[in-house]
Short mmCIF file of C-alpha atoms in Angstrom, two decimals:
data_model
loop_
_atom_site.label_atom_id
_atom_site.label_comp_id
_atom_site.label_asym_id
_atom_site.label_seq_id
_atom_site.Cartn_x
_atom_site.Cartn_y
_atom_site.Cartn_z
CA MET C 175 -23.19 0.19 -0.68
CA LYS C 176 -24.36 -3.33 -2.88
CA LYS C 177 -22.16 -4.70 -4.48
CA LEU C 178 -21.84 -8.08 -6.77
CA ILE C 179 -19.52 -10.47 -4.76
CA ASN C 180 -19.94 -14.09 -3.33
CA VAL C 181 -17.97 -13.75 -0.28
CA PRO C 182 -16.23 -10.95 0.94
CA GLU C 183 -13.09 -12.87 2.06
CA ASN C 184 -13.10 -14.09 -1.20
CA VAL C 185 -13.20 -11.19 -3.86
CA VAL C 186 -9.78 -11.30 -4.74
CA ASP C 187 -8.66 -14.55 -5.59
CA GLU C 188 -12.22 -15.00 -7.28
CA MET C 189 -11.18 -11.69 -9.22
CA ILE C 190 -7.74 -13.18 -10.15
CA ASP C 191 -9.63 -16.38 -11.33
CA GLY C 192 -11.68 -15.14 -13.47
CA PHE C 193 -9.39 -12.58 -14.90
CA LEU C 194 -6.50 -15.38 -15.63
CA LYS C 195 -9.02 -16.84 -17.39
CA ALA C 196 -10.43 -14.35 -19.77
CA HIS C 197 -7.68 -13.61 -20.88
CA PRO C 198 -4.92 -17.55 -21.23
CA SER C 199 -3.16 -15.56 -24.01
CA LEU C 200 -1.66 -12.26 -22.37
CA VAL C 201 -1.28 -13.37 -18.90
CA LYS C 202 -0.72 -16.14 -16.42
CA GLY C 203 -0.26 -16.96 -13.34
CA ILE C 204 2.48 -18.68 -11.49
CA GLU C 205 2.57 -21.70 -9.34
CA ALA C 206 4.22 -21.03 -6.65
CA ASN C 207 1.94 -17.81 -5.46
CA SER C 208 -1.12 -17.68 -6.73
CA ARG C 209 -1.25 -13.44 -6.03
CA SER C 210 1.60 -13.46 -8.49
CA ILE C 211 0.27 -12.35 -12.78
CA ILE C 212 3.10 -12.56 -15.52
CA ARG C 213 2.72 -12.19 -19.01
CA ALA C 214 1.91 -15.08 -20.77
CA ASP C 215 5.14 -15.14 -23.10
CA ALA C 216 7.12 -14.82 -20.06
CA ASN C 217 11.18 -15.36 -20.35
CA LYS C 218 10.92 -15.77 -24.17
CA GLN C 219 13.91 -12.49 -24.89
CA GLU C 220 15.97 -11.43 -22.07
CA LYS C 221 15.53 -8.30 -21.54
CA VAL C 222 15.23 -6.33 -17.85
CA SER C 223 11.93 -7.49 -15.74
CA VAL C 224 9.86 -4.99 -14.55
CA ILE C 225 7.48 -5.63 -11.97
CA ILE C 226 4.90 -3.51 -10.74
CA GLY C 227 1.92 -4.06 -7.94
CA GLY C 228 -0.30 -2.97 -4.71
CA GLY C 229 -3.33 -3.53 -3.46
CA SER C 230 -6.66 -4.48 -5.32
CA GLY C 231 -8.98 -1.71 -5.94
CA HIS C 232 -7.38 -0.55 -8.20
CA GLU C 233 -8.09 -1.87 -11.54
CA PRO C 234 -7.22 -1.68 -14.31
CA ALA C 235 -3.63 -1.64 -11.51
CA PHE C 236 -1.72 -3.01 -10.86
CA MET C 237 -2.66 -6.62 -12.58
CA GLY C 238 -4.49 -5.62 -15.90
CA TYR C 239 -1.20 -4.09 -16.29
CA VAL C 240 1.27 -7.23 -16.79
CA GLY C 241 1.33 -7.68 -20.84
CA THR C 242 4.10 -6.40 -24.06
CA GLY C 243 4.95 -3.55 -23.50
CA MET C 244 4.63 -2.68 -19.76
CA ALA C 245 4.59 -4.63 -16.77
CA ASP C 246 6.72 -8.56 -16.88
CA GLY C 247 4.78 -9.45 -13.44
CA ALA C 248 2.36 -7.75 -10.73
CA ALA C 249 1.83 -8.53 -7.26
CA VAL C 250 -1.31 -8.43 -6.22
CA GLY C 251 -2.68 -7.04 -3.16
CA ASN C 252 -5.13 -7.66 -0.44
CA ILE C 253 -7.95 -4.53 -1.02
CA PHE C 254 -5.60 -1.29 -0.63
CA ALA C 255 -3.24 -3.20 1.16
CA SER C 256 0.25 -3.77 -0.26
CA PRO C 257 1.07 -7.39 -0.69
CA PRO C 258 3.12 -9.21 1.33
CA PRO C 259 7.49 -10.02 -0.02
CA ASP C 260 6.18 -13.24 -1.26
CA PRO C 261 4.19 -12.37 -4.38
CA VAL C 262 6.95 -9.30 -5.47
CA LEU C 263 9.92 -12.13 -4.91
CA GLU C 264 8.25 -15.45 -6.94
CA ALA C 265 6.81 -12.67 -9.68
CA VAL C 266 10.19 -11.39 -10.07
CA LYS C 267 11.73 -14.56 -10.04
CA ALA C 268 9.32 -16.43 -12.61
CA VAL C 269 10.17 -13.56 -15.33
CA ASP C 270 14.14 -13.60 -14.58
CA THR C 271 16.11 -13.58 -17.65
CA ARG C 272 19.10 -11.42 -17.37
CA LYS C 273 19.52 -11.71 -13.20
CA GLU C 274 18.32 -7.54 -13.17
CA SER C 275 14.80 -6.51 -12.02
CA LEU C 276 13.25 -2.30 -12.00
CA LEU C 277 10.19 -2.64 -9.52
CA VAL C 278 7.73 0.03 -10.22
CA TYR C 279 5.32 0.63 -7.22
CA GLY C 280 3.45 3.93 -4.80
CA ASN C 281 4.56 5.78 -2.14
CA TYR C 282 3.12 3.44 0.88
CA GLN C 283 4.36 2.78 3.61
CA GLY C 284 3.51 -0.80 3.44
CA ASP C 285 4.91 -0.78 -0.48
CA LEU C 286 8.12 0.23 1.21
CA LEU C 287 8.19 -2.53 3.51
CA ASN C 288 7.11 -5.05 1.02
CA PHE C 289 8.14 -4.12 -2.33
CA GLY C 290 11.99 -3.89 -0.13
CA MET C 291 11.94 -6.74 1.55
CA ALA C 292 10.71 -8.59 -1.77
CA ALA C 293 14.20 -7.40 -3.35
CA ASP C 294 16.68 -8.22 -0.53
CA LEU C 295 15.37 -11.33 -0.99
CA ALA C 296 16.05 -11.57 -4.16
CA GLU C 297 19.52 -10.36 -4.07
CA MET C 298 20.33 -11.74 -1.43
CA GLU C 299 18.14 -15.93 -2.68
CA SER C 300 18.53 -15.43 -6.42
CA ASP C 301 21.74 -12.71 -7.66
CA ILE C 302 19.27 -11.15 -9.31
CA GLN C 303 20.35 -7.26 -9.23
CA VAL C 304 17.68 -4.89 -7.96
CA LYS C 305 15.96 -1.83 -9.16
CA GLN C 306 13.33 0.67 -7.46
CA VAL C 307 11.62 2.91 -8.53
CA ILE C 308 8.90 4.85 -5.89
CA VAL C 309 6.32 6.36 -7.60
CA LYS C 310 4.95 10.28 -6.26
CA ASP C 311 2.61 12.28 -8.48
CA ASP C 312 0.19 13.21 -5.63
CA VAL C 313 0.42 17.25 -5.03
CA ALA C 314 -1.59 16.75 -2.51
CA SER C 315 -0.13 14.93 -0.50
CA ALA C 316 2.18 16.88 0.74
CA PRO C 317 4.19 20.46 -0.21
CA LYS C 318 6.98 20.80 -2.57
CA GLU C 319 9.84 20.72 -0.15
CA GLU C 320 8.43 17.74 1.26
CA SER C 321 7.83 15.46 -2.60
CA ASP C 322 10.39 12.01 -0.37
CA LYS C 323 6.23 12.07 1.78
CA ARG C 324 4.16 12.48 -1.67
CA ARG C 325 1.80 9.03 -2.63
CA GLY C 326 1.52 7.76 -5.29
CA ILE C 327 -1.06 7.85 -7.37
CA ALA C 328 -2.09 7.00 -11.41
CA GLY C 329 1.24 8.80 -11.95
CA GLU C 330 2.45 5.98 -11.95
CA PHE C 331 0.29 4.75 -15.59
CA PHE C 332 3.17 6.93 -17.30
CA VAL C 333 5.76 5.60 -15.04
CA THR C 334 4.79 1.90 -15.39
CA LYS C 335 4.42 2.58 -19.62
CA VAL C 336 7.99 3.76 -19.59
CA ALA C 337 9.64 1.60 -17.64
CA GLY C 338 7.45 -1.29 -19.82
CA ALA C 339 8.58 -0.12 -22.48
CA ALA C 340 12.27 1.27 -22.05
CA ALA C 341 12.76 -2.38 -21.43
CA GLU C 342 11.40 -3.96 -24.02
CA THR C 343 13.81 -2.31 -26.28
CA GLY C 344 16.52 -4.16 -24.75
CA TYR C 345 18.16 -1.47 -22.32
CA SER C 346 20.37 -1.95 -18.97
CA LEU C 347 19.67 -1.92 -16.07
CA GLU C 348 20.41 1.23 -15.57
CA GLN C 349 19.21 3.45 -17.99
CA VAL C 350 16.23 1.26 -17.79
CA TYR C 351 15.76 2.71 -14.29
CA GLU C 352 17.12 5.85 -15.66
CA LEU C 353 14.53 6.84 -17.66
CA THR C 354 11.76 4.99 -15.52
CA GLU C 355 13.49 7.66 -13.04
CA LYS C 356 12.44 10.29 -14.74
CA ALA C 357 9.26 9.64 -15.78
CA ASN C 358 8.54 9.39 -12.08
CA GLN C 359 10.48 13.23 -11.96
CA ASN C 360 7.99 14.88 -14.51
CA VAL C 361 4.99 13.80 -13.81
CA ARG C 362 2.55 14.85 -11.41
CA SER C 363 -0.95 14.63 -10.27
CA MET C 364 -3.99 16.55 -8.24
CA GLY C 365 -7.45 14.36 -8.03
CA VAL C 366 -11.15 15.16 -6.17
CA GLY C 367 -12.96 12.21 -4.43
CA LEU C 368 -17.18 13.35 -5.04
CA THR C 369 -18.46 9.78 -3.28
CA PRO C 370 -16.75 6.85 -1.18
CA CYS C 371 -16.26 3.68 -1.93
CA SER C 372 -17.19 0.69 0.30
CA LEU C 373 -14.21 -2.27 0.94
CA PRO C 374 -15.92 -5.39 0.50
CA GLN C 375 -15.59 -6.78 4.51
CA THR C 376 -17.18 -3.42 5.84
CA GLY C 377 -19.99 -2.36 3.14
CA LYS C 378 -19.29 0.66 5.36
CA PRO C 379 -18.20 4.25 2.74
CA SER C 380 -14.44 5.18 3.33
CA PHE C 381 -15.10 8.52 3.98
CA GLU C 382 -18.14 11.51 4.77
CA LEU C 383 -19.22 13.89 2.14
CA MET C 384 -21.91 15.77 2.38
CA GLU C 385 -23.85 15.74 -0.55
CA ASP C 386 -23.13 19.08 -1.84
CA GLU C 387 -18.88 18.92 -1.49
CA ILE C 388 -16.28 17.68 -2.85
CA GLU C 389 -13.00 16.69 -1.19
CA ILE C 390 -9.76 18.29 -3.36
CA GLY C 391 -6.34 15.74 -3.27
CA LEU C 392 -8.90 12.88 -2.10
CA GLY C 393 -6.61 9.57 -1.57
CA HIS C 394 -6.90 6.83 -4.00
CA HIS C 395 -7.83 4.59 -0.85
CA GLY C 396 -10.49 6.66 0.62
CA GLU C 397 -7.72 8.65 2.67
CA PRO C 398 -9.42 11.90 3.55
CA GLY C 399 -7.12 14.92 1.23
CA VAL C 400 -6.63 18.90 2.03
CA GLU C 401 -9.43 20.77 1.65
CA LYS C 402 -13.03 19.93 1.73
CA GLU C 403 -15.01 22.17 -0.64
CA LYS C 404 -18.74 23.00 -1.67
CA LEU C 405 -19.14 20.94 -5.26
CA LEU C 406 -17.55 23.56 -7.56
CA SER C 407 -18.87 23.42 -11.59
CA SER C 408 -16.18 20.92 -13.93
CA ASN C 409 -14.22 23.84 -14.66
CA GLU C 410 -14.16 25.40 -11.63
CA VAL C 411 -12.69 21.73 -10.15
CA THR C 412 -10.40 21.47 -13.44
CA ASP C 413 -8.95 25.66 -12.80
CA ARG C 414 -8.65 23.97 -9.35
CA LEU C 415 -7.04 21.04 -9.78
CA MET C 416 -4.94 22.14 -12.83
CA ASN C 417 -3.77 24.86 -11.51
CA ASP C 418 -1.88 22.89 -8.55
CA ILE C 419 -0.59 21.09 -10.89
CA LEU C 420 0.86 23.76 -12.85
CA GLU C 421 1.65 25.46 -9.93
CA ASP C 422 4.00 23.03 -8.55
CA MET C 423 5.88 21.84 -11.84
CA PRO C 424 5.91 25.69 -14.16
CA LEU C 425 6.15 24.87 -17.87
CA ASN C 426 7.24 26.84 -20.73
CA LYS C 427 5.35 28.22 -22.97
CA GLY C 428 6.14 25.58 -26.36
CA GLU C 429 6.96 22.66 -24.00
CA GLU C 430 4.96 19.37 -23.83
CA VAL C 431 3.12 17.19 -21.96
CA SER C 432 1.15 13.96 -22.00
CA VAL C 433 -2.08 13.94 -20.22
CA LEU C 434 -3.83 11.70 -18.51
CA VAL C 435 -7.73 12.46 -16.86
CA ASN C 436 -8.55 9.46 -14.94
CA GLY C 437 -11.38 8.03 -13.53
CA LEU C 438 -11.83 7.00 -9.76
CA GLY C 439 -14.21 4.90 -10.33
CA SER C 440 -18.26 5.83 -10.53
CA THR C 441 -17.15 8.82 -12.81
CA THR C 442 -19.04 8.46 -16.36
CA ARG C 443 -16.54 9.19 -18.94
CA MET C 444 -19.23 11.89 -20.27
CA GLU C 445 -17.70 13.61 -17.48
CA LEU C 446 -14.48 12.63 -16.90
CA TYR C 447 -14.07 14.08 -20.66
CA ILE C 448 -15.67 17.75 -19.66
CA MET C 449 -12.63 18.11 -17.43
CA TYR C 450 -10.52 16.46 -20.51
CA LYS C 451 -12.16 20.05 -23.22
CA ARG C 452 -10.66 22.37 -19.60
CA VAL C 453 -7.53 20.90 -19.53
CA GLU C 454 -7.09 21.33 -22.97
CA GLU C 455 -8.38 25.11 -23.05
CA ILE C 456 -5.67 25.60 -20.27
CA LEU C 457 -3.24 23.66 -21.59
CA SER C 458 -3.62 26.14 -25.12
CA GLU C 459 -4.18 29.22 -23.47
CA ASN C 460 -0.38 28.63 -21.40
CA GLU C 461 1.00 27.36 -24.92
CA ILE C 462 1.13 24.64 -23.50
CA HIS C 463 1.17 20.95 -25.94
CA ILE C 464 0.20 18.00 -25.76
CA TYR C 465 1.50 15.30 -26.97
CA LYS C 466 -0.71 12.07 -26.16
CA SER C 467 -4.05 12.28 -24.28
CA TYR C 468 -5.56 8.79 -22.83
CA VAL C 469 -8.92 9.54 -20.96
CA GLY C 470 -10.54 7.04 -18.91
CA ASN C 471 -10.28 4.90 -15.39
CA TYR C 472 -6.76 4.00 -15.09
CA SER C 473 -6.18 3.60 -11.54
CA THR C 474 -9.77 3.62 -9.27
CA SER C 475 -10.64 2.91 -6.02
CA LEU C 476 -13.33 0.29 -5.69
CA GLU C 477 -16.58 2.61 -6.67
CA MET C 478 -15.61 6.06 -5.45
CA GLY C 479 -16.46 8.90 -7.62
CA GLY C 480 -14.34 11.40 -8.50
CA CYS C 481 -11.78 11.42 -10.53
CA SER C 482 -7.92 12.88 -11.42
CA ILE C 483 -5.77 14.90 -13.76
CA THR C 484 -2.19 13.49 -14.14
CA LEU C 485 0.52 15.44 -16.25
CA LEU C 486 4.15 14.16 -17.22
CA LYS C 487 6.46 16.65 -18.59
CA MET C 488 7.81 15.33 -21.75
CA GLU C 489 11.88 14.99 -23.23
CA GLU C 490 13.39 14.29 -26.68
CA ASP C 491 13.95 11.42 -25.12
CA LEU C 492 10.59 9.59 -22.59
CA LYS C 493 8.70 10.05 -26.04
CA PRO C 494 9.43 6.69 -27.83
CA PHE C 495 8.50 5.04 -24.70
CA ILE C 496 5.06 6.43 -24.35
CA ASP C 497 4.49 6.31 -28.25
CA ALA C 498 5.59 2.68 -28.27
CA GLN C 499 2.92 -0.36 -28.36
CA ALA C 500 0.78 -2.55 -25.29
CA HIS C 501 -0.94 -5.11 -24.71
CA CYS C 502 -2.40 -6.24 -21.65
CA PRO C 503 -5.36 -7.19 -20.56
CA MET C 504 -6.40 -3.81 -19.54
CA PHE C 505 -4.41 -1.30 -21.14
CA GLU C 506 -4.25 -1.37 -25.63
CA GLN C 507 -2.36 1.28 -27.46
CA ASN C 508 -1.37 0.16 -31.00
CA MET T 1434 3.37 -20.58 29.71
CA ASN T 1435 4.20 -24.12 27.71
CA ALA T 1436 4.13 -24.53 24.84
CA TYR T 1437 0.43 -25.38 24.08
CA GLU T 1438 -0.17 -22.02 26.28
CA TRP T 1439 1.99 -20.05 23.62
CA LYS T 1440 -0.12 -20.96 20.78
CA GLN T 1441 -3.52 -21.19 22.82
CA TYR T 1442 -2.16 -17.16 23.50
CA PHE T 1443 -1.53 -16.35 19.56
CA SER T 1444 -5.29 -18.04 18.88
CA ARG T 1445 -6.49 -16.18 21.06
CA ILE T 1446 -5.66 -12.41 19.10
CA SER T 1447 -7.42 -14.24 16.75
CA ASN T 1448 -11.06 -14.62 19.19
CA MET T 1449 -10.13 -11.31 20.20
CA VAL T 1450 -9.41 -9.51 16.85
CA GLU T 1451 -12.72 -10.91 15.89
CA LYS T 1452 -14.90 -9.07 18.02
CA GLU T 1453 -13.01 -5.95 18.00
CA LYS T 1454 -12.48 -5.64 14.71
CA ASP T 1455 -15.22 -3.31 13.78
CA TYR T 1456 -14.07 -0.97 16.27
CA LEU T 1457 -10.44 -1.15 14.41
CA SER T 1458 -12.12 -0.44 11.66
CA GLU T 1459 -14.27 2.67 12.71
CA LEU T 1460 -10.48 4.30 14.48
CA ASP T 1461 -9.42 3.80 11.34
CA ARG T 1462 -11.60 5.64 9.14
CA LYS T 1463 -11.36 8.11 10.93
CA LEU T 1464 -7.92 8.26 9.86
CA GLY T 1465 -6.80 5.92 7.00
CA ASP T 1466 -9.02 3.73 4.50
CA GLY T 1467 -10.57 1.90 7.41
CA ASP T 1468 -9.13 -1.22 6.76
CA HIS T 1469 -7.28 -1.48 10.40
CA GLY T 1470 -9.58 -4.41 11.19
CA VAL T 1471 -10.55 -5.99 8.00
CA THR T 1472 -6.35 -6.61 7.88
CA MET T 1473 -5.97 -8.20 11.59
CA SER T 1474 -9.05 -10.48 10.86
CA ILE T 1475 -6.83 -11.47 7.52
CA GLY T 1476 -3.92 -11.69 9.67
CA TRP T 1477 -4.64 -13.46 12.83
CA LYS T 1478 -7.21 -16.02 11.02
CA ALA T 1479 -4.42 -16.97 8.85
CA VAL T 1480 -2.41 -18.06 12.37
CA LYS T 1481 -5.13 -20.27 13.52
CA GLU T 1482 -5.51 -21.82 10.79
CA GLU T 1483 -1.92 -22.81 10.92
CA LEU T 1484 -1.79 -23.43 14.93
CA GLN T 1485 -4.44 -25.74 13.74
CA THR T 1486 -2.74 -27.98 11.93
CA ASN T 1487 1.46 -26.91 10.72
CA LEU T 1488 1.78 -26.07 14.61
CA GLN T 1489 -0.69 -28.54 16.35
CA ASN T 1490 2.63 -30.93 17.44
CA GLU T 1491 5.29 -27.75 17.84
CA ASN T 1492 6.57 -27.74 21.43
CA ASP T 1493 9.82 -25.10 20.38
CA CYS T 1494 7.86 -21.75 21.54
CA GLY T 1495 10.32 -20.04 19.06
CA THR T 1496 9.09 -21.71 16.11
CA VAL T 1497 5.66 -21.29 17.18
CA ALA T 1498 6.83 -16.88 17.54
CA MET T 1499 8.31 -17.28 13.50
CA LYS T 1500 6.05 -19.46 12.19
CA VAL T 1501 3.49 -17.50 12.74
CA GLY T 1502 5.18 -14.04 12.09
CA ARG T 1503 5.66 -15.22 8.90
CA THR T 1504 2.37 -16.87 8.36
CA PHE T 1505 1.09 -13.69 9.56
CA LEU T 1506 3.57 -11.35 6.88
CA SER T 1507 2.02 -13.81 4.35
CA ALA T 1508 -1.40 -12.83 4.46
CA VAL T 1509 -1.50 -9.42 5.26
CA GLY T 1510 1.72 -7.62 3.27
CA SER T 1511 0.26 -4.37 3.84
CA SER T 1512 2.23 -1.59 6.66
CA VAL T 1513 0.92 -4.48 10.00
CA GLY T 1514 2.21 -7.34 8.32
CA PRO T 1515 6.37 -6.30 7.49
CA LEU T 1516 6.15 -4.74 11.23
CA TYR T 1517 4.47 -7.74 12.87
CA ALA T 1518 6.79 -10.36 11.69
CA SER T 1519 9.21 -8.84 11.79
CA GLY T 1520 8.70 -8.56 16.69
CA LEU T 1521 7.61 -11.53 16.57
CA ILE T 1522 10.78 -13.31 14.46
CA SER T 1523 12.69 -11.20 16.30
CA GLY T 1524 11.18 -12.41 19.52
CA ALA T 1525 11.66 -15.46 19.16
CA LYS T 1526 15.49 -15.39 19.43
CA ALA T 1527 14.84 -15.29 23.14
CA VAL T 1528 12.37 -18.76 23.54
CA LYS T 1529 14.02 -20.32 20.46
CA GLY T 1530 14.36 -24.67 21.59
CA LYS T 1531 11.79 -24.01 24.39
CA ALA T 1532 8.71 -25.36 25.27
CA GLU T 1533 8.12 -23.73 28.58
CA ILE T 1534 8.07 -19.16 28.64
CA SER T 1535 9.42 -18.17 31.85
CA HIS T 1536 8.81 -14.76 33.41
CA GLN T 1537 11.98 -13.40 31.84
CA ASP T 1538 11.88 -15.03 28.46
CA ALA T 1539 8.13 -13.33 28.59
CA VAL T 1540 10.24 -10.54 29.50
CA VAL T 1541 13.12 -10.44 27.02
CA PHE T 1542 10.45 -12.35 24.55
CA TRP T 1543 9.01 -8.85 25.02
CA ILE T 1544 11.94 -6.44 24.95
CA GLN T 1545 13.51 -8.00 21.40
CA PHE T 1546 9.99 -7.51 19.87
CA VAL T 1547 9.48 -3.85 20.48
CA SER T 1548 13.58 -3.99 18.62
CA GLY T 1549 11.89 -5.31 16.03
CA VAL T 1550 9.08 -3.64 15.24
CA HIS T 1551 10.91 -0.37 16.14
CA GLU T 1552 13.73 -1.29 13.51
CA ARG T 1553 11.11 -2.38 10.47
CA GLY T 1554 9.27 0.32 10.38
CA GLN T 1555 11.66 3.87 12.25
CA ALA T 1556 8.92 5.30 14.25
CA GLN T 1557 9.02 7.20 17.22
CA VAL T 1558 7.01 7.89 20.01
CA GLY T 1559 4.59 10.95 19.19
CA ASP T 1560 4.61 9.34 16.15
CA LYS T 1561 0.98 8.59 16.61
CA THR T 1562 1.36 4.73 15.18
CA MET T 1563 1.62 1.01 17.25
CA VAL T 1564 5.31 1.90 18.37
CA ASP T 1565 2.87 4.64 20.80
CA THR T 1566 1.76 1.28 22.53
CA PHE T 1567 4.63 -0.25 22.06
CA LEU T 1568 8.23 1.40 23.10
CA PRO T 1569 6.92 2.08 26.96
CA ILE T 1570 6.16 -0.98 26.76
CA GLN T 1571 9.74 -2.03 26.16
CA GLU T 1572 11.43 0.64 28.37
CA GLU T 1573 9.24 0.09 32.01
CA LEU T 1574 10.51 -3.53 31.23
CA LYS T 1575 13.53 -2.51 30.64
CA ARG T 1576 13.11 -0.66 34.24
CA SER T 1577 11.31 -2.45 35.64
CA GLY T 1578 11.10 -5.86 35.11
CA ASP T 1579 7.18 -5.41 35.51
CA LEU T 1580 4.47 -6.99 33.36
CA ILE T 1581 1.56 -5.12 35.12
CA LYS T 1582 3.02 -2.29 34.79
CA ALA T 1583 4.37 -2.21 31.34
CA LEU T 1584 0.44 -3.33 31.01
CA ASP T 1585 -0.28 0.40 32.15
CA ALA T 1586 2.33 1.81 30.33
CA ALA T 1587 0.68 0.54 26.99
CA LYS T 1588 -2.33 1.97 28.04
CA GLN T 1589 -1.24 5.09 28.41
CA GLY T 1590 0.62 5.14 25.13
CA MET T 1591 -2.42 4.48 23.04
CA GLU T 1592 -4.12 6.80 24.87
CA SER T 1593 -1.75 9.46 23.64
CA THR T 1594 -1.99 9.03 20.64
CA LYS T 1595 -5.59 10.36 20.73
CA GLN T 1596 -3.33 14.08 20.95
CA LEU T 1597 -1.04 13.57 18.88
CA GLU T 1598 -0.80 14.36 15.08
CA SER T 1599 -0.20 11.66 13.00
CA LYS T 1600 3.66 11.49 11.30
CA ARG T 1601 3.89 8.11 9.55
CA GLY T 1602 1.56 6.13 6.73
CA ARG T 1603 -0.94 7.36 5.06
CA SER T 1604 -2.96 8.97 8.44
CA SER T 1605 -0.26 11.39 7.96
CA ARG T 1606 -1.68 13.04 4.97
CA LEU T 1607 -4.36 13.99 7.78
CA LYS T 1608 -1.69 16.74 9.73
CA GLU T 1609 -3.36 17.99 12.21
CA ARG T 1610 -7.22 16.90 11.39
CA SER T 1611 -6.04 13.70 12.54
CA ILE T 1612 -6.22 14.70 15.79
CA GLY T 1613 -8.48 13.70 18.74
CA HIS T 1614 -8.62 10.13 17.06
CA GLN T 1615 -6.98 6.69 19.07
CA ASP T 1616 -4.40 5.91 16.41
CA PRO T 1617 -6.13 2.26 15.27
CA GLY T 1618 -2.41 0.80 15.01
CA ALA T 1619 -1.94 1.63 18.34
CA THR T 1620 -5.36 0.08 19.81
CA SER T 1621 -4.11 -3.31 18.23
CA ALA T 1622 -1.03 -3.18 19.80
CA TYR T 1623 -2.54 -2.72 23.08
CA LEU T 1624 -5.61 -4.78 23.12
CA ILE T 1625 -2.82 -8.15 21.79
CA PHE T 1626 -0.24 -7.35 25.13
CA SER T 1627 -2.86 -6.67 27.25
CA LEU T 1628 -4.26 -10.51 26.58
CA PHE T 1629 -1.01 -11.79 26.86
CA VAL T 1630 -0.76 -10.39 30.09
CA GLU T 1631 -4.17 -11.83 31.32
CA GLN T 1632 -3.06 -15.26 30.29
CA PHE T 1633 1.09 -14.89 32.34
CA SER T 1634 -0.62 -14.46 35.15
#
């Protein structure tokens, strides 16, 4: 597959370099680790810090969400691979103002090991109290009884938004954690894959699908999903994804949700809005009110084709944080 | 094995991984995101560079193993980073302060290496991971202290992963679709141990 890159081994570092140079008023790097990114205005205000991170290749996630109202810092891993403990630890230390930090990341073994080690080190070396919210929104990745095994996908956007906005208000670590964990409990996603992506180093497609096939529940690193199906219409696919979400998280008439229709990389806005149209129809048929909607590329998988639907069940105490302003290099909300 | 040869061993892992990286990535494409060869290559290349620079004059085999572990971890992250780092740091204790590694030291190193990996990852035999290769090595070394026999056990362990269903990591979401493919982590684990046995004997 064609890619506009220089040296495959350098893509992550070159991306970070360009990113920092493009947005100096919003983000900056730190001396201690070239894979840690923090807010340009870090440490201006005493607050709980929110640190996110994960593998590269999911842009805007994760470094694109460093900024006011979102994360204070991000650790950037190699492509689709968790960052090691150092950039997480150094980001935690670089934005520390109150010895309280919340780590938000997806439920993958690598992230659990590396962020877990970083949390231990931050507590041991710097006396920073650390709590962790491990996002597990992907309904397709494990049955409801084993929801602790579910991986984190696009729902991490909502969870990060709640964490960042709650921290911004000056809440305690306990309060920020409770709200963020509530968002985590209330969020569900389902994805579909149409075409694979390829790693810059191998150039080979991450999975194979026939021209007329789609994969329901595909992971956002190209991990196979729950089943392959013949290519269906957008409405049929949307019905299927929404059905799986609503079966897993039943919603009553009159309840409210925020919606994210997320593109995986090469799927067009046109396709995403066609899908959103159907999502809106299904929700209004069920008399479920839409509180706020997001349509676009919020968490991608390089150039993968496909998309995901995420619903966040709204409760009164989550609303201010979904409404809150955010100013980040790759996400802006006024 | 003296400290020079010990360092040479870790360098040779890098050369081997460069040769095998497409094969390892190919195995991973069947089960995960297809990057196992890439990840191992990034990590062991960083180790090789560390050996040629900061560790060039290091003669303490324990320090070498520990620094190799830390370098690998910092370069890759992922799940193999913490797993190999924990193995190497745990194994390092067996050869701490030594400029020469005896047969008995090597046996203890690998027993402790496996304990380090096992405690960090918590995977069991049968979960279709590197532990399917590593734990049989440890059992055989505890039983007989024989590296060649341990290598046989490792090979059987690696090959057993073909028939297994993934229980850990990203590939566990595949359930029965993971059967029929040899685990890439178990494969690289075998190659790394096999290189040691070959060089040691």
